[in-house]
């Protein structure tokens, strides 16, 4: 069995055939802007790994999140800040 030709090819093929997307880049809106970011930008809430913070500017951030977990919690801590994820039209859940 040959491995894929490019990074992510297996994931892309599986997503195409099953239609299941588990992670997505999603906007974060901070009600309390963090002054200290989490270690390795990992977002944990109640000991559950939600994903990784990819960037932040002012009170808006962008994170690669596990869709179902992030939407279930609604509001969660990011470092010493508090963020809310907002469901966008791109999120099918």
PDB file of N, CA and C in Angstrom:
ATOM      1  N   UNK A   1       0.843  -1.176   0.000  1.00  0.00           N
ATOM      2  CA  UNK A   1       0.000   0.000   0.000  1.00  0.00           C
ATOM      3  C   UNK A   1       0.892   1.245   0.000  1.00  0.00           C
ATOM      4  N   UNK A   2       0.635   2.150  -0.923  1.00  0.00           N
ATOM      5  CA  UNK A   2       1.422   3.374  -1.011  1.00  0.00           C
ATOM      6  C   UNK A   2       0.844   4.448  -0.117  1.00  0.00           C
ATOM      7  N   UNK A   3       1.746   5.242   0.430  1.00  0.00           N
ATOM      8  CA  UNK A   3       1.308   6.379   1.227  1.00  0.00           C
ATOM      9  C   UNK A   3       0.901   7.508   0.299  1.00  0.00           C
ATOM     10  N   UNK A   4       0.181   8.480   0.836  1.00  0.00           N
ATOM     11  CA  UNK A   4      -0.272   9.618   0.034  1.00  0.00           C
ATOM     12  C   UNK A   4       0.881  10.416  -0.547  1.00  0.00           C
ATOM     13  N   UNK A   5       0.578  11.158  -1.577  1.00  0.00           N
ATOM     14  CA  UNK A   5       1.600  11.953  -2.259  1.00  0.00           C
ATOM     15  C   UNK A   5       1.869  13.281  -1.562  1.00  0.00           C
ATOM     16  N   UNK A   6       0.931  13.777  -0.784  1.00  0.00           N
ATOM     17  CA  UNK A   6       1.144  15.060  -0.119  1.00  0.00           C
ATOM     18  C   UNK A   6       0.598  15.004   1.302  1.00  0.00           C
ATOM     19  N   UNK A   7       1.065  15.919   2.139  1.00  0.00           N
ATOM     20  CA  UNK A   7       0.642  15.954   3.534  1.00  0.00           C
ATOM     21  C   UNK A   7      -0.859  16.218   3.592  1.00  0.00           C
ATOM     22  N   UNK A   8      -1.566  15.384   4.309  1.00  0.00           N
ATOM     23  CA  UNK A   8      -3.006  15.566   4.473  1.00  0.00           C
ATOM     24  C   UNK A   8      -3.850  14.887   3.412  1.00  0.00           C
ATOM     25  N   UNK A   9      -3.234  14.163   2.489  1.00  0.00           N
ATOM     26  CA  UNK A   9      -4.001  13.538   1.416  1.00  0.00           C
ATOM     27  C   UNK A   9      -5.001  12.518   1.965  1.00  0.00           C
ATOM     28  N   UNK A  10      -4.584  11.723   2.945  1.00  0.00           N
ATOM     29  CA  UNK A  10      -5.494  10.725   3.503  1.00  0.00           C
ATOM     30  C   UNK A  10      -6.678  11.399   4.193  1.00  0.00           C
ATOM     31  N   UNK A  11      -6.396  12.459   4.953  1.00  0.00           N
ATOM     32  CA  UNK A  11      -7.464  13.200   5.628  1.00  0.00           C
ATOM     33  C   UNK A  11      -8.413  13.828   4.613  1.00  0.00           C
ATOM     34  N   UNK A  12      -7.855  14.398   3.555  1.00  0.00           N
ATOM     35  CA  UNK A  12      -8.677  15.012   2.516  1.00  0.00           C
ATOM     36  C   UNK A  12      -9.572  13.972   1.851  1.00  0.00           C
ATOM     37  N   UNK A  13      -9.024  12.823   1.529  1.00  0.00           N
ATOM     38  CA  UNK A  13      -9.806  11.759   0.894  1.00  0.00           C
ATOM     39  C   UNK A  13     -10.901  11.254   1.831  1.00  0.00           C
ATOM     40  N   UNK A  14     -10.569  11.047   3.100  1.00  0.00           N
ATOM     41  CA  UNK A  14     -11.564  10.563   4.065  1.00  0.00           C
ATOM     42  C   UNK A  14     -12.684  11.584   4.249  1.00  0.00           C
ATOM     43  N   UNK A  15     -12.326  12.859   4.344  1.00  0.00           N
ATOM     44  CA  UNK A  15     -13.331  13.910   4.499  1.00  0.00           C
ATOM     45  C   UNK A  15     -14.221  13.975   3.269  1.00  0.00           C
ATOM     46  N   UNK A  16     -13.641  13.838   2.096  1.00  0.00           N
ATOM     47  CA  UNK A  16     -14.411  13.876   0.851  1.00  0.00           C
ATOM     48  C   UNK A  16     -15.438  12.746   0.809  1.00  0.00           C
ATOM     49  N   UNK A  17     -15.033  11.551   1.223  1.00  0.00           N
ATOM     50  CA  UNK A  17     -15.925  10.394   1.131  1.00  0.00           C
ATOM     51  C   UNK A  17     -16.921  10.294   2.281  1.00  0.00           C
ATOM     52  N   UNK A  18     -16.545  10.721   3.473  1.00  0.00           N
ATOM     53  CA  UNK A  18     -17.460  10.603   4.620  1.00  0.00           C
ATOM     54  C   UNK A  18     -18.235  11.881   4.876  1.00  0.00           C
ATOM     55  N   UNK A  19     -17.695  13.015   4.449  1.00  0.00           N
ATOM     56  CA  UNK A  19     -18.360  14.296   4.688  1.00  0.00           C
ATOM     57  C   UNK A  19     -18.236  14.786   6.120  1.00  0.00           C
ATOM     58  N   UNK A  20     -17.349  14.169   6.912  1.00  0.00           N
ATOM     59  CA  UNK A  20     -17.212  14.529   8.320  1.00  0.00           C
ATOM     60  C   UNK A  20     -15.986  15.427   8.508  1.00  0.00           C
ATOM     61  N   UNK A  21     -16.216  16.606   9.068  1.00  0.00           N
ATOM     62  CA  UNK A  21     -15.138  17.530   9.406  1.00  0.00           C
ATOM     63  C   UNK A  21     -15.170  17.693  10.918  1.00  0.00           C
ATOM     64  N   UNK A  22     -14.070  17.381  11.581  1.00  0.00           N
ATOM     65  CA  UNK A  22     -14.045  17.440  13.043  1.00  0.00           C
ATOM     66  C   UNK A  22     -13.426  18.727  13.576  1.00  0.00           C
ATOM     67  N   UNK A  23     -12.523  19.319  12.807  1.00  0.00           N
ATOM     68  CA  UNK A  23     -11.845  20.545  13.244  1.00  0.00           C
ATOM     69  C   UNK A  23     -12.030  21.616  12.180  1.00  0.00           C
ATOM     70  N   UNK A  24     -12.046  22.869  12.651  1.00  0.00           N
ATOM     71  CA  UNK A  24     -12.180  23.979  11.715  1.00  0.00           C
ATOM     72  C   UNK A  24     -11.578  25.234  12.336  1.00  0.00           C
ATOM     73  N   UNK A  25     -11.025  26.102  11.500  1.00  0.00           N
ATOM     74  CA  UNK A  25     -10.598  27.414  11.970  1.00  0.00           C
ATOM     75  C   UNK A  25     -11.848  28.211  12.286  1.00  0.00           C
ATOM     76  N   UNK A  26     -11.946  28.684  13.518  1.00  0.00           N
ATOM     77  CA  UNK A  26     -13.142  29.399  13.952  1.00  0.00           C
ATOM     78  C   UNK A  26     -12.754  30.692  14.656  1.00  0.00           C
ATOM     79  N   UNK A  27     -13.604  31.727  14.526  1.00  0.00           N
ATOM     80  CA  UNK A  27     -13.319  32.989  15.210  1.00  0.00           C
ATOM     81  C   UNK A  27     -13.632  32.892  16.700  1.00  0.00           C
ATOM     82  N   UNK A  28     -12.809  33.544  17.501  1.00  0.00           N
ATOM     83  CA  UNK A  28     -13.040  33.662  18.938  1.00  0.00           C
ATOM     84  C   UNK A  28     -13.266  35.133  19.247  1.00  0.00           C
ATOM     85  N   UNK A  29     -14.208  35.398  20.121  1.00  0.00           N
ATOM     86  CA  UNK A  29     -14.487  36.765  20.560  1.00  0.00           C
ATOM     87  C   UNK A  29     -14.226  36.825  22.055  1.00  0.00           C
ATOM     88  N   UNK A  30     -13.290  37.671  22.462  1.00  0.00           N
ATOM     89  CA  UNK A  30     -12.865  37.737  23.853  1.00  0.00           C
ATOM     90  C   UNK A  30     -13.655  38.782  24.625  1.00  0.00           C
ATOM     91  N   UNK A  31     -14.295  38.350  25.723  1.00  0.00           N
ATOM     92  CA  UNK A  31     -14.919  39.297  26.646  1.00  0.00           C
ATOM     93  C   UNK A  31     -13.869  39.798  27.634  1.00  0.00           C
ATOM     94  N   UNK A  32     -12.826  38.986  27.845  1.00  0.00           N
ATOM     95  CA  UNK A  32     -11.660  39.385  28.640  1.00  0.00           C
ATOM     96  C   UNK A  32     -10.432  39.016  27.818  1.00  0.00           C
ATOM     97  N   UNK A  33      -9.724  40.038  27.340  1.00  0.00           N
ATOM     98  CA  UNK A  33      -8.567  39.811  26.478  1.00  0.00           C
ATOM     99  C   UNK A  33      -7.421  39.230  27.304  1.00  0.00           C
ATOM    100  N   UNK A  34      -6.827  38.113  26.846  1.00  0.00           N
ATOM    101  CA  UNK A  34      -5.744  37.504  27.620  1.00  0.00           C
ATOM    102  C   UNK A  34      -4.462  38.327  27.570  1.00  0.00           C
ATOM    103  N   UNK A  35      -3.815  38.436  28.718  1.00  0.00           N
ATOM    104  CA  UNK A  35      -2.493  39.058  28.775  1.00  0.00           C
ATOM    105  C   UNK A  35      -1.419  37.977  28.808  1.00  0.00           C
ATOM    106  N   UNK A  36      -1.843  36.742  29.090  1.00  0.00           N
ATOM    107  CA  UNK A  36      -0.939  35.590  29.092  1.00  0.00           C
ATOM    108  C   UNK A  36      -1.600  34.493  28.267  1.00  0.00           C
ATOM    109  N   UNK A  37      -0.907  34.047  27.221  1.00  0.00           N
ATOM    110  CA  UNK A  37      -1.461  33.013  26.351  1.00  0.00           C
ATOM    111  C   UNK A  37      -1.135  31.630  26.903  1.00  0.00           C
ATOM    112  N   UNK A  38      -1.945  30.620  26.535  1.00  0.00           N
ATOM    113  CA  UNK A  38      -1.706  29.270  27.039  1.00  0.00           C
ATOM    114  C   UNK A  38      -0.406  28.683  26.497  1.00  0.00           C
ATOM    115  N   UNK A  39       0.176  27.760  27.253  1.00  0.00           N
ATOM    116  CA  UNK A  39       1.388  27.067  26.842  1.00  0.00           C
ATOM    117  C   UNK A  39       1.142  26.358  25.519  1.00  0.00           C
ATOM    118  N   UNK A  40       2.028  26.547  24.569  1.00  0.00           N
ATOM    119  CA  UNK A  40       1.923  25.950  23.227  1.00  0.00           C
ATOM    120  C   UNK A  40       0.612  26.311  22.525  1.00  0.00           C
ATOM    121  N   UNK A  41      -0.057  27.361  23.000  1.00  0.00           N
ATOM    122  CA  UNK A  41      -1.328  27.831  22.433  1.00  0.00           C
ATOM    123  C   UNK A  41      -2.446  26.791  22.470  1.00  0.00           C
ATOM    124  N   UNK A  42      -2.319  25.781  23.339  1.00  0.00           N
ATOM    125  CA  UNK A  42      -3.355  24.756  23.483  1.00  0.00           C
ATOM    126  C   UNK A  42      -4.493  25.319  24.326  1.00  0.00           C
ATOM    127  N   UNK A  43      -5.710  25.184  23.826  1.00  0.00           N
ATOM    128  CA  UNK A  43      -6.885  25.672  24.545  1.00  0.00           C
ATOM    129  C   UNK A  43      -7.511  24.499  25.290  1.00  0.00           C
ATOM    130  N   UNK A  44      -7.443  24.554  26.620  1.00  0.00           N
ATOM    131  CA  UNK A  44      -8.038  23.531  27.482  1.00  0.00           C
ATOM    132  C   UNK A  44      -9.180  24.158  28.268  1.00  0.00           C
ATOM    133  N   UNK A  45     -10.273  23.420  28.405  1.00  0.00           N
ATOM    134  CA  UNK A  45     -11.384  23.872  29.242  1.00  0.00           C
ATOM    135  C   UNK A  45     -11.925  22.659  29.974  1.00  0.00           C
ATOM    136  N   UNK A  46     -11.960  22.735  31.287  1.00  0.00           N
ATOM    137  CA  UNK A  46     -12.389  21.601  32.125  1.00  0.00           C
ATOM    138  C   UNK A  46     -11.616  20.335  31.746  1.00  0.00           C
ATOM    139  N   UNK A  47     -10.292  20.488  31.557  1.00  0.00           N
ATOM    140  CA  UNK A  47      -9.375  19.397  31.193  1.00  0.00           C
ATOM    141  C   UNK A  47      -9.698  18.747  29.851  1.00  0.00           C
ATOM    142  N   UNK A  48     -10.431  19.438  28.992  1.00  0.00           N
ATOM    143  CA  UNK A  48     -10.742  18.943  27.653  1.00  0.00           C
ATOM    144  C   UNK A  48      -9.979  19.803  26.646  1.00  0.00           C
ATOM    145  N   UNK A  49      -9.232  19.150  25.763  1.00  0.00           N
ATOM    146  CA  UNK A  49      -8.486  19.859  24.730  1.00  0.00           C
ATOM    147  C   UNK A  49      -9.453  20.271  23.621  1.00  0.00           C
ATOM    148  N   UNK A  50      -9.658  21.583  23.464  1.00  0.00           N
ATOM    149  CA  UNK A  50     -10.567  22.087  22.436  1.00  0.00           C
ATOM    150  C   UNK A  50      -9.850  22.363  21.123  1.00  0.00           C
ATOM    151  N   UNK A  51      -8.550  22.655  21.184  1.00  0.00           N
ATOM    152  CA  UNK A  51      -7.805  22.959  19.967  1.00  0.00           C
ATOM    153  C   UNK A  51      -6.635  23.870  20.259  1.00  0.00           C
ATOM    154  N   UNK A  52      -6.228  24.656  19.235  1.00  0.00           N
ATOM    155  CA  UNK A  52      -5.063  25.543  19.365  1.00  0.00           C
ATOM    156  C   UNK A  52      -5.390  26.944  18.879  1.00  0.00           C
ATOM    157  N   UNK A  53      -4.926  27.907  19.642  1.00  0.00           N
ATOM    158  CA  UNK A  53      -5.040  29.305  19.253  1.00  0.00           C
ATOM    159  C   UNK A  53      -4.042  29.566  18.134  1.00  0.00           C
ATOM    160  N   UNK A  54      -4.490  30.157  17.036  1.00  0.00           N
ATOM    161  CA  UNK A  54      -3.608  30.418  15.898  1.00  0.00           C
ATOM    162  C   UNK A  54      -3.203  31.876  15.805  1.00  0.00           C
ATOM    163  N   UNK A  55      -4.022  32.773  16.380  1.00  0.00           N
ATOM    164  CA  UNK A  55      -3.668  34.181  16.342  1.00  0.00           C
ATOM    165  C   UNK A  55      -4.682  35.003  17.109  1.00  0.00           C
ATOM    166  N   UNK A  56      -4.269  36.208  17.505  1.00  0.00           N
ATOM    167  CA  UNK A  56      -5.156  37.095  18.256  1.00  0.00           C
ATOM    168  C   UNK A  56      -4.781  38.536  17.932  1.00  0.00           C
ATOM    169  N   UNK A  57      -5.792  39.362  17.777  1.00  0.00           N
ATOM    170  CA  UNK A  57      -5.603  40.796  17.551  1.00  0.00           C
ATOM    171  C   UNK A  57      -6.737  41.512  18.270  1.00  0.00           C
ATOM    172  N   UNK A  58      -6.379  42.259  19.312  1.00  0.00           N
ATOM    173  CA  UNK A  58      -7.411  42.941  20.105  1.00  0.00           C
ATOM    174  C   UNK A  58      -8.298  41.929  20.801  1.00  0.00           C
ATOM    175  N   UNK A  59      -9.608  42.047  20.600  1.00  0.00           N
ATOM    176  CA  UNK A  59     -10.537  41.120  21.259  1.00  0.00           C
ATOM    177  C   UNK A  59     -11.025  40.018  20.322  1.00  0.00           C
ATOM    178  N   UNK A  60     -10.350  39.821  19.187  1.00  0.00           N
ATOM    179  CA  UNK A  60     -10.739  38.780  18.230  1.00  0.00           C
ATOM    180  C   UNK A  60      -9.566  37.833  18.023  1.00  0.00           C
ATOM    181  N   UNK A  61      -9.872  36.540  18.010  1.00  0.00           N
ATOM    182  CA  UNK A  61      -8.839  35.544  17.781  1.00  0.00           C
ATOM    183  C   UNK A  61      -9.282  34.537  16.745  1.00  0.00           C
ATOM    184  N   UNK A  62      -8.369  33.695  16.347  1.00  0.00           N
ATOM    185  CA  UNK A  62      -8.642  32.630  15.400  1.00  0.00           C
ATOM    186  C   UNK A  62      -8.037  31.363  15.976  1.00  0.00           C
ATOM    187  N   UNK A  63      -8.822  30.290  15.997  1.00  0.00           N
ATOM    188  CA  UNK A  63      -8.342  29.044  16.590  1.00  0.00           C
ATOM    189  C   UNK A  63      -8.777  27.858  15.749  1.00  0.00           C
ATOM    190  N   UNK A  64      -7.929  26.838  15.710  1.00  0.00           N
ATOM    191  CA  UNK A  64      -8.282  25.567  15.103  1.00  0.00           C
ATOM    192  C   UNK A  64      -8.924  24.750  16.219  1.00  0.00           C
ATOM    193  N   UNK A  65     -10.240  24.546  16.114  1.00  0.00           N
ATOM    194  CA  UNK A  65     -10.997  23.933  17.208  1.00  0.00           C
ATOM    195  C   UNK A  65     -11.709  22.664  16.777  1.00  0.00           C
ATOM    196  N   UNK A  66     -11.900  21.768  17.729  1.00  0.00           N
ATOM    197  CA  UNK A  66     -12.778  20.617  17.532  1.00  0.00           C
ATOM    198  C   UNK A  66     -14.204  21.164  17.609  1.00  0.00           C
ATOM    199  N   UNK A  67     -14.918  21.100  16.525  1.00  0.00           N
ATOM    200  CA  UNK A  67     -16.198  21.787  16.371  1.00  0.00           C
ATOM    201  C   UNK A  67     -17.185  21.430  17.470  1.00  0.00           C
ATOM    202  N   UNK A  68     -17.457  20.147  17.655  1.00  0.00           N
ATOM    203  CA  UNK A  68     -18.504  19.747  18.604  1.00  0.00           C
ATOM    204  C   UNK A  68     -18.172  20.165  20.034  1.00  0.00           C
ATOM    205  N   UNK A  69     -16.919  20.002  20.434  1.00  0.00           N
ATOM    206  CA  UNK A  69     -16.541  20.350  21.808  1.00  0.00           C
ATOM    207  C   UNK A  69     -16.601  21.854  22.033  1.00  0.00           C
ATOM    208  N   UNK A  70     -16.092  22.630  21.095  1.00  0.00           N
ATOM    209  CA  UNK A  70     -16.071  24.087  21.250  1.00  0.00           C
ATOM    210  C   UNK A  70     -17.485  24.651  21.297  1.00  0.00           C
ATOM    211  N   UNK A  71     -18.367  24.151  20.458  1.00  0.00           N
ATOM    212  CA  UNK A  71     -19.740  24.659  20.439  1.00  0.00           C
ATOM    213  C   UNK A  71     -20.508  24.232  21.686  1.00  0.00           C
ATOM    214  N   UNK A  72     -20.183  23.066  22.244  1.00  0.00           N
ATOM    215  CA  UNK A  72     -20.852  22.609  23.471  1.00  0.00           C
ATOM    216  C   UNK A  72     -20.529  23.507  24.653  1.00  0.00           C
ATOM    217  N   UNK A  73     -19.277  23.955  24.761  1.00  0.00           N
ATOM    218  CA  UNK A  73     -18.889  24.787  25.899  1.00  0.00           C
ATOM    219  C   UNK A  73     -19.335  26.230  25.733  1.00  0.00           C
ATOM    220  N   UNK A  74     -19.366  26.719  24.524  1.00  0.00           N
ATOM    221  CA  UNK A  74     -19.776  28.107  24.304  1.00  0.00           C
ATOM    222  C   UNK A  74     -18.715  29.095  24.735  1.00  0.00           C
ATOM    223  N   UNK A  75     -18.566  29.322  26.043  1.00  0.00           N
ATOM    224  CA  UNK A  75     -17.575  30.261  26.567  1.00  0.00           C
ATOM    225  C   UNK A  75     -16.527  29.475  27.347  1.00  0.00           C
ATOM    226  N   UNK A  76     -15.252  29.809  27.133  1.00  0.00           N
ATOM    227  CA  UNK A  76     -14.181  29.072  27.793  1.00  0.00           C
ATOM    228  C   UNK A  76     -12.965  29.968  27.974  1.00  0.00           C
ATOM    229  N   UNK A  77     -12.047  29.502  28.812  1.00  0.00           N
ATOM    230  CA  UNK A  77     -10.831  30.261  29.112  1.00  0.00           C
ATOM    231  C   UNK A  77      -9.766  29.992  28.055  1.00  0.00           C
ATOM    232  N   UNK A  78      -9.069  31.054  27.681  1.00  0.00           N
ATOM    233  CA  UNK A  78      -7.910  30.958  26.797  1.00  0.00           C
ATOM    234  C   UNK A  78      -6.805  31.730  27.502  1.00  0.00           C
ATOM    235  N   UNK A  79      -5.838  31.000  28.047  1.00  0.00           N
ATOM    236  CA  UNK A  79      -4.841  31.649  28.897  1.00  0.00           C
ATOM    237  C   UNK A  79      -5.555  32.234  30.094  1.00  0.00           C
ATOM    238  N   UNK A  80      -5.350  33.532  30.351  1.00  0.00           N
ATOM    239  CA  UNK A  80      -6.085  34.170  31.449  1.00  0.00           C
ATOM    240  C   UNK A  80      -7.229  35.039  30.913  1.00  0.00           C
ATOM    241  N   UNK A  81      -7.631  34.788  29.681  1.00  0.00           N
ATOM    242  CA  UNK A  81      -8.764  35.499  29.089  1.00  0.00           C
ATOM    243  C   UNK A  81      -9.980  34.601  28.973  1.00  0.00           C
ATOM    244  N   UNK A  82     -11.093  35.194  28.572  1.00  0.00           N
ATOM    245  CA  UNK A  82     -12.338  34.441  28.386  1.00  0.00           C
ATOM    246  C   UNK A  82     -12.830  34.695  26.966  1.00  0.00           C
ATOM    247  N   UNK A  83     -13.093  33.604  26.238  1.00  0.00           N
ATOM    248  CA  UNK A  83     -13.507  33.717  24.842  1.00  0.00           C
ATOM    249  C   UNK A  83     -14.805  32.973  24.596  1.00  0.00           C
ATOM    250  N   UNK A  84     -15.486  33.413  23.572  1.00  0.00           N
ATOM    251  CA  UNK A  84     -16.708  32.749  23.122  1.00  0.00           C
ATOM    252  C   UNK A  84     -16.525  32.444  21.645  1.00  0.00           C
ATOM    253  N   UNK A  85     -16.900  31.241  21.260  1.00  0.00           N
ATOM    254  CA  UNK A  85     -16.841  30.873  19.850  1.00  0.00           C
ATOM    255  C   UNK A  85     -18.235  31.101  19.280  1.00  0.00           C
ATOM    256  N   UNK A  86     -18.273  31.628  18.095  1.00  0.00           N
ATOM    257  CA  UNK A  86     -19.552  31.909  17.463  1.00  0.00           C
ATOM    258  C   UNK A  86     -19.689  31.016  16.242  1.00  0.00           C
ATOM    259  N   UNK A  87     -20.806  30.327  16.164  1.00  0.00           N
ATOM    260  CA  UNK A  87     -21.067  29.441  15.037  1.00  0.00           C
ATOM    261  C   UNK A  87     -21.223  30.282  13.772  1.00  0.00           C
ATOM    262  N   UNK A  88     -20.438  29.964  12.754  1.00  0.00           N
ATOM    263  CA  UNK A  88     -20.516  30.682  11.488  1.00  0.00           C
ATOM    264  C   UNK A  88     -21.258  29.831  10.469  1.00  0.00           C
ATOM    265  N   UNK A  89     -21.560  30.393   9.330  1.00  0.00           N
ATOM    266  CA  UNK A  89     -22.266  29.650   8.287  1.00  0.00           C
ATOM    267  C   UNK A  89     -21.437  28.496   7.754  1.00  0.00           C
ATOM    268  N   UNK A  90     -20.116  28.572   7.906  1.00  0.00           N
ATOM    269  CA  UNK A  90     -19.252  27.504   7.422  1.00  0.00           C
ATOM    270  C   UNK A  90     -19.289  26.269   8.306  1.00  0.00           C
ATOM    271  N   UNK A  91     -19.751  26.419   9.546  1.00  0.00           N
ATOM    272  CA  UNK A  91     -19.809  25.293  10.480  1.00  0.00           C
ATOM    273  C   UNK A  91     -21.148  24.604  10.312  1.00  0.00           C
ATOM    274  N   UNK A  92     -21.111  23.349   9.888  1.00  0.00           N
ATOM    275  CA  UNK A  92     -22.338  22.624   9.568  1.00  0.00           C
ATOM    276  C   UNK A  92     -23.036  22.028  10.784  1.00  0.00           C
ATOM    277  N   UNK A  93     -22.426  22.049  11.948  1.00  0.00           N
ATOM    278  CA  UNK A  93     -23.021  21.398  13.118  1.00  0.00           C
ATOM    279  C   UNK A  93     -23.998  22.291  13.762  1.00  0.00           C
TER     280      UNK A  93
END
